[in-house]
Every structure is written in C-alpha cells, then in structure tokens.
C-alpha cells in the first residue's frame, strides 16, 4: 500500500517538534514529490536505532499518489527529516 519514499537528513528530534518530510512518489501530472509538516508524536529508541511516530499536519495535494492525508500517522527516522521548525521563528509555508 505504501507508495512513497522519504528523503534523508540526520538530527535528534523531540516530541512536539514540527519537522518537514518530503515524500517521493511515482510522478503524477509532472510532480513526484510533496513536502509536509509532521508533528513528532513519540520517540522509540531501541537497539541503538531511533524511530519516530508523527502526525501529518498539512492538507496534501497528491494523496492518491502517496497515500498520506492530514492526520496520517507516519513512522520515520532522523535521516528522513528535511527541515526542523525552530519554535522561536514563524514556521515556513509548505
């Protein structure tokens, strides 16, 4: 069912942070990637590996292509984060 692949970055995250993921998928109408903001919901560190569970905060355009919608719970790693929102500044638009 999963039709997307996440891009790579490497930062340590905390619950409550907003991070940006970029989902790569088979191109639709000339577009093969979509950015979205995700709020970190939980952190699971086991066996030297850290995985995160987050909730998609944005309305997305290519939901049929990648399968994600606003409110979608997604598991990801630090390497998939393309941007971290610093709460001291306005969040960039998607």
XYZ file of C-alpha atoms in Angstrom:
94
model
C 0.000 0.000 0.000
C 2.846 2.444 0.766
C 3.778 4.295 -2.401
C 6.233 6.879 -1.125
C 9.860 7.118 -0.078
C 11.229 9.722 2.349
C 14.318 11.872 1.804
C 17.355 11.924 4.118
C 18.685 14.164 6.987
C 20.257 13.471 10.423
C 19.123 15.421 13.550
C 17.927 14.331 17.001
C 14.228 15.180 17.478
C 11.930 15.669 20.469
C 8.199 15.054 20.991
C 6.158 18.099 19.976
C 8.623 19.397 17.390
C 7.372 20.115 13.887
C 9.548 18.703 11.162
C 9.268 18.666 7.403
C 9.325 15.437 5.443
C 9.450 15.133 1.673
C 7.638 12.147 0.208
C 8.956 10.980 -3.166
C 6.469 9.001 -5.278
C 5.769 7.918 -8.856
C 5.176 11.176 -10.784
C 1.620 12.436 -11.240
C 0.976 15.406 -13.546
C 4.735 16.046 -13.643
C 5.130 16.077 -9.848
C 6.990 13.303 -7.982
C 7.498 14.820 -4.526
C 5.417 16.565 -1.876
C 6.571 18.361 1.283
C 4.585 18.151 4.502
C 4.907 19.263 8.109
C 4.717 16.479 10.690
C 4.463 16.901 14.479
C 6.594 14.383 16.374
C 4.189 12.285 18.472
C 6.543 9.712 20.025
C 10.178 8.592 20.068
C 11.215 4.938 20.205
C 14.905 4.221 20.858
C 15.655 0.503 20.875
C 18.775 -1.433 19.994
C 20.732 1.679 19.011
C 18.103 2.773 16.489
C 15.733 5.709 16.972
C 12.408 5.762 15.138
C 9.754 8.467 15.371
C 5.998 8.432 15.012
C 4.453 11.655 13.769
C 1.165 13.141 12.601
C 0.894 14.897 9.231
C -0.261 18.487 9.881
C -0.805 19.710 6.305
C -3.518 19.250 3.706
C -1.786 17.384 0.883
C -2.360 17.542 -2.856
C -1.223 14.137 -4.141
C -2.922 11.900 -1.569
C -3.882 9.259 -4.138
C -0.276 9.040 -5.361
C 1.400 8.573 -1.964
C -1.418 7.557 0.399
C -0.905 10.228 3.094
C -3.541 12.718 4.300
C -3.763 15.282 7.094
C -3.814 13.387 10.405
C -1.964 10.380 8.916
C 0.391 8.707 11.408
C 3.781 8.055 9.843
C 6.894 6.320 11.144
C 10.226 7.800 10.080
C 13.871 8.140 11.076
C 16.114 11.145 11.669
C 17.611 10.578 8.259
C 14.233 11.379 6.610
C 13.863 14.899 8.071
C 14.467 17.704 5.584
C 13.764 20.622 7.968
C 13.119 21.268 11.667
C 10.953 24.181 12.739
C 12.587 26.373 15.378
C 9.675 27.450 17.570
C 11.299 30.869 18.047
C 10.580 31.780 14.422
C 7.496 31.620 12.185
C 7.086 28.225 10.549
C 7.877 28.336 6.829
C 4.999 27.570 4.485
C 4.819 24.115 2.906
